PDB file of C-alpha atoms in Angstrom:
ATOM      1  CA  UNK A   1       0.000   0.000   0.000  1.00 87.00           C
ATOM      2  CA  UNK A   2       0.841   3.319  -0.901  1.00 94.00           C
ATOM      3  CA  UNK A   3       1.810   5.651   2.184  1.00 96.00           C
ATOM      4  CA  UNK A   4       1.681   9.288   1.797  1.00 97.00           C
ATOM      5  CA  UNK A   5       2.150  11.565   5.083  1.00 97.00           C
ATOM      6  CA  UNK A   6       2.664  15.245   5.219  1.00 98.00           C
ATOM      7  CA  UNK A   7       4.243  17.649   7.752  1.00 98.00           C
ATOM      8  CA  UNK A   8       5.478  20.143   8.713  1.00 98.00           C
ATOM      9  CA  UNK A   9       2.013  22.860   8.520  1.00 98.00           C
ATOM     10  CA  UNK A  10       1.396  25.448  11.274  1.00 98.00           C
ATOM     11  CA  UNK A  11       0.319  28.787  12.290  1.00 98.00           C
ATOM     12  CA  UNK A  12       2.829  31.811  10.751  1.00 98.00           C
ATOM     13  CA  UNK A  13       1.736  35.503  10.119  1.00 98.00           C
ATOM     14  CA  UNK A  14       1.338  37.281   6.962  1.00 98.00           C
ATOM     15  CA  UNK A  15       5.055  37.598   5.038  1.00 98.00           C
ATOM     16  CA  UNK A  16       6.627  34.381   6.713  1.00 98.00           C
ATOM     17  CA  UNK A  17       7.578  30.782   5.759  1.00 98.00           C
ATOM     18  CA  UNK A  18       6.565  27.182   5.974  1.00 98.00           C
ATOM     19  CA  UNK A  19       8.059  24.227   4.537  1.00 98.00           C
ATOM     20  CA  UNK A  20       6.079  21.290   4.075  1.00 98.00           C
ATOM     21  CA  UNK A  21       7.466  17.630   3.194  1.00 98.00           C
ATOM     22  CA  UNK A  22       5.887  14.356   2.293  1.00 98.00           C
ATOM     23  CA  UNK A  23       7.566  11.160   3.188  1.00 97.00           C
ATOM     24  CA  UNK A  24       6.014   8.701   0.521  1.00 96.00           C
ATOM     25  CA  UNK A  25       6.433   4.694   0.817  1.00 95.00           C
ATOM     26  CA  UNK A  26       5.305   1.409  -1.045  1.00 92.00           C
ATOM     27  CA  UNK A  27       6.123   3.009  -4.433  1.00 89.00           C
ATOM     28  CA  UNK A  28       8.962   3.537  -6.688  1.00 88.00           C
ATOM     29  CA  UNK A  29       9.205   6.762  -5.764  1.00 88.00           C
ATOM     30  CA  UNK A  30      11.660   8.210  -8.436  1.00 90.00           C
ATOM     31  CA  UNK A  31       9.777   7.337 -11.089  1.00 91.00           C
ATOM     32  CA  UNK A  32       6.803   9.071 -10.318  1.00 93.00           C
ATOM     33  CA  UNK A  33       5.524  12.624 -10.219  1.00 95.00           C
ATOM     34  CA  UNK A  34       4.828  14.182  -7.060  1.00 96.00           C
ATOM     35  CA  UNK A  35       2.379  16.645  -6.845  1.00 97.00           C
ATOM     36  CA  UNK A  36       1.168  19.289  -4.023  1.00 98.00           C
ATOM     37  CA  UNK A  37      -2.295  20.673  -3.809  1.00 98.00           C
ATOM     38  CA  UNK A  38      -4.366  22.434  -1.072  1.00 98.00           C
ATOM     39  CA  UNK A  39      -8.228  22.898  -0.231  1.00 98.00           C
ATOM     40  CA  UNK A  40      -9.137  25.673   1.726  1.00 97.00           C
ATOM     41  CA  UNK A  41     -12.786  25.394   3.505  1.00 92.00           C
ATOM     42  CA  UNK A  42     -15.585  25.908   0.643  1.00 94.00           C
ATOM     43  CA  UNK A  43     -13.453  25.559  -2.265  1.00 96.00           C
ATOM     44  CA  UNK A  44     -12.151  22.853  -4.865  1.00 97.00           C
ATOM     45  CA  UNK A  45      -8.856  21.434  -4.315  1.00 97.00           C
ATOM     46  CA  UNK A  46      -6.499  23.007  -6.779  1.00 97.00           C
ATOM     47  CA  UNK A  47      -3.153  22.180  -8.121  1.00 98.00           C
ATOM     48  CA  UNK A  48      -0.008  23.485  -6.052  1.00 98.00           C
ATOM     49  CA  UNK A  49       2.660  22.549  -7.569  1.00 98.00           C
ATOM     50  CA  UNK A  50       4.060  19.460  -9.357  1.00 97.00           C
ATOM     51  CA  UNK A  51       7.520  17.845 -10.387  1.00 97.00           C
ATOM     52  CA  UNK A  52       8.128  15.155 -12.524  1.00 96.00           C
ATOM     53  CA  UNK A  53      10.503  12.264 -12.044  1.00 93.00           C
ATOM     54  CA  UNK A  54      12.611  13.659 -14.944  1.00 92.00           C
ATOM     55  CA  UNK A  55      12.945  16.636 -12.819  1.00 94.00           C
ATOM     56  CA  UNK A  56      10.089  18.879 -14.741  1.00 97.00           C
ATOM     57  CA  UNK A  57       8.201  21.348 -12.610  1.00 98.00           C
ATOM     58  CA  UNK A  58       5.181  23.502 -12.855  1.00 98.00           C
ATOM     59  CA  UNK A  59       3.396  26.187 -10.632  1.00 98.00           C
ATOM     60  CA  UNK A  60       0.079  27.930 -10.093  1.00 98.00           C
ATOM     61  CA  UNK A  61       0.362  31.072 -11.386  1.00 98.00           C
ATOM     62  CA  UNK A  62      -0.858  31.743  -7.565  1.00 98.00           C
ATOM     63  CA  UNK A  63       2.229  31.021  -5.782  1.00 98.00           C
ATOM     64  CA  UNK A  64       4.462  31.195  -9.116  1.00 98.00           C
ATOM     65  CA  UNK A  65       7.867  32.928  -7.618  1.00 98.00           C
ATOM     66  CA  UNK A  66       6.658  32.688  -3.764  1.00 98.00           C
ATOM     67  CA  UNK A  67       7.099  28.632  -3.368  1.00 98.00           C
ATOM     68  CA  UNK A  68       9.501  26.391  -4.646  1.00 98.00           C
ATOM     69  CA  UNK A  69       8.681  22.320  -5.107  1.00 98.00           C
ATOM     70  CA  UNK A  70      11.607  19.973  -5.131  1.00 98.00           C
ATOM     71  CA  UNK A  71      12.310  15.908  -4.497  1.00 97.00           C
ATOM     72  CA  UNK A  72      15.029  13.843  -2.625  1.00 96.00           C
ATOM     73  CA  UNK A  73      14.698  10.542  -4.213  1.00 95.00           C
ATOM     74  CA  UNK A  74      17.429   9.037  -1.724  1.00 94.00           C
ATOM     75  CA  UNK A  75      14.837  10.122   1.100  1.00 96.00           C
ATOM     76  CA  UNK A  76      11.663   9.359  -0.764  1.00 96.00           C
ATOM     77  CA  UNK A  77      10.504  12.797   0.242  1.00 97.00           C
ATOM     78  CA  UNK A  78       8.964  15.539  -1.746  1.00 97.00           C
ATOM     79  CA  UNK A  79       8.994  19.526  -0.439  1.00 98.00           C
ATOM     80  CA  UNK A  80       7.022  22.460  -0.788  1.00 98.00           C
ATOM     81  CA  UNK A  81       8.678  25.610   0.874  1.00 98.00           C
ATOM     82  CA  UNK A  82       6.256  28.364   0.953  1.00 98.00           C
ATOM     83  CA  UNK A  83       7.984  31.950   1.533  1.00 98.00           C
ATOM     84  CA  UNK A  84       5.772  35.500   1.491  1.00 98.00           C
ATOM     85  CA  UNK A  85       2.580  33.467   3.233  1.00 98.00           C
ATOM     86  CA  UNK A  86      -0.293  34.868   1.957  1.00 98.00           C
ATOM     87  CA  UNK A  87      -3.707  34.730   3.663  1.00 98.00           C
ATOM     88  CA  UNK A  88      -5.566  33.729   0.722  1.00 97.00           C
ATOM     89  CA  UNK A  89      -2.568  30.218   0.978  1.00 98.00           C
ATOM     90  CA  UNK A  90      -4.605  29.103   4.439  1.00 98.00           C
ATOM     91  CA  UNK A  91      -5.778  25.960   3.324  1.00 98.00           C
ATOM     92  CA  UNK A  92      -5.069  22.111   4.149  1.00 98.00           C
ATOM     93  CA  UNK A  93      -2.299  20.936   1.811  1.00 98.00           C
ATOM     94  CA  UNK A  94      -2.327  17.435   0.825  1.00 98.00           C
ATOM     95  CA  UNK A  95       0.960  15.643  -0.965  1.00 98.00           C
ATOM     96  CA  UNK A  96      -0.260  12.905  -3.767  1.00 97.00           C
ATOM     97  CA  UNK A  97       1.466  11.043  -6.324  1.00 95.00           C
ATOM     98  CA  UNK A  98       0.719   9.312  -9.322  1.00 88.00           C
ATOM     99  CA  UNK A  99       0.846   5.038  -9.450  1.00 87.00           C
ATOM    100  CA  UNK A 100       0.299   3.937 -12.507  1.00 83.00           C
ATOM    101  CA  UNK A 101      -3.410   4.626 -13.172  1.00 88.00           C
ATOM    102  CA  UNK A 102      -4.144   5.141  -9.612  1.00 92.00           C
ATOM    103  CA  UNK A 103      -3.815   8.791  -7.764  1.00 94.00           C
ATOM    104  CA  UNK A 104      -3.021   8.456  -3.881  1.00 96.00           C
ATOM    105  CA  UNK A 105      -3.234  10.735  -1.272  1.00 97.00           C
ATOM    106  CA  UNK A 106      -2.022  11.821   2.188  1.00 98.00           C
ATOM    107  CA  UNK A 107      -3.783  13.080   4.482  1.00 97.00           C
ATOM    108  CA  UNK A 108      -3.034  16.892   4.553  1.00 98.00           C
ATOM    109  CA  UNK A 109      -1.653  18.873   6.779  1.00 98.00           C
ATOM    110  CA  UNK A 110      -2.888  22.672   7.909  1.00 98.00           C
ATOM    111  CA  UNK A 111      -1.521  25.907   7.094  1.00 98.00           C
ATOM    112  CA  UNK A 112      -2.946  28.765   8.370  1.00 98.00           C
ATOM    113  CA  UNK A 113      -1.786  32.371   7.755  1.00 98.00           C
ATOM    114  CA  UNK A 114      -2.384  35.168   9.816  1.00 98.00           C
ATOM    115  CA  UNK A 115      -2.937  38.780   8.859  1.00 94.00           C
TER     116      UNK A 115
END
């Protein structure tokens, strides 16, 4: 079974930083893409943030130039730091990755920013 689990979320005030990882098990996790996406109370979950396992990455024009995704493949870990918090980034971030034909999920962590 595919384990996802996210941490490092918390409380931080307007202009400050987070950074989130995701410890992933029971896949092959360099050949997969990792993504990051967040749901905020209300609201669809949207795209974050993705990287391939060839290295590719894409951003939501959102936090395009604020947060930087990146993988350790010898640590089966995928990281989102978050600099410049926003309000409008307080949502629960969830880490998934793509196996095969199947899309699994942890379960989120919370970041909430202050104004």
């Amino acid at each position: 079974q595919v384990q996802l689990v996210e941490s490092g979320g918390g409380l931080v005030q307007a202009g400050g930083s987070l950074r989130l990882s995701c410890a992933a098990s029971g896949s092959i996790f360099s050949a997969n893409t990792m993504d990051w996406y967040r749901q905020a109370p209300g609201k669809q979950r949207e795209l974050v943030a993705f990287i391939s396992s060839g290295g590719r990455i894409n951003y939501a024009d959102s936090v395009k130039g604020r947060f930087t995704i990146s993988r350790d493949n010898g640590k089966n870990t995928v990281y989102l730091q978050m600099n410049s918090l926003k309000p409008e980034d307080t949502a629960v971030y969830y880490c998934s990755e793509g196996v095969g034909s199947i899309r699994y999920w942890g379960r989120g962590t919370q970041v909430t920013v202050s104004s």
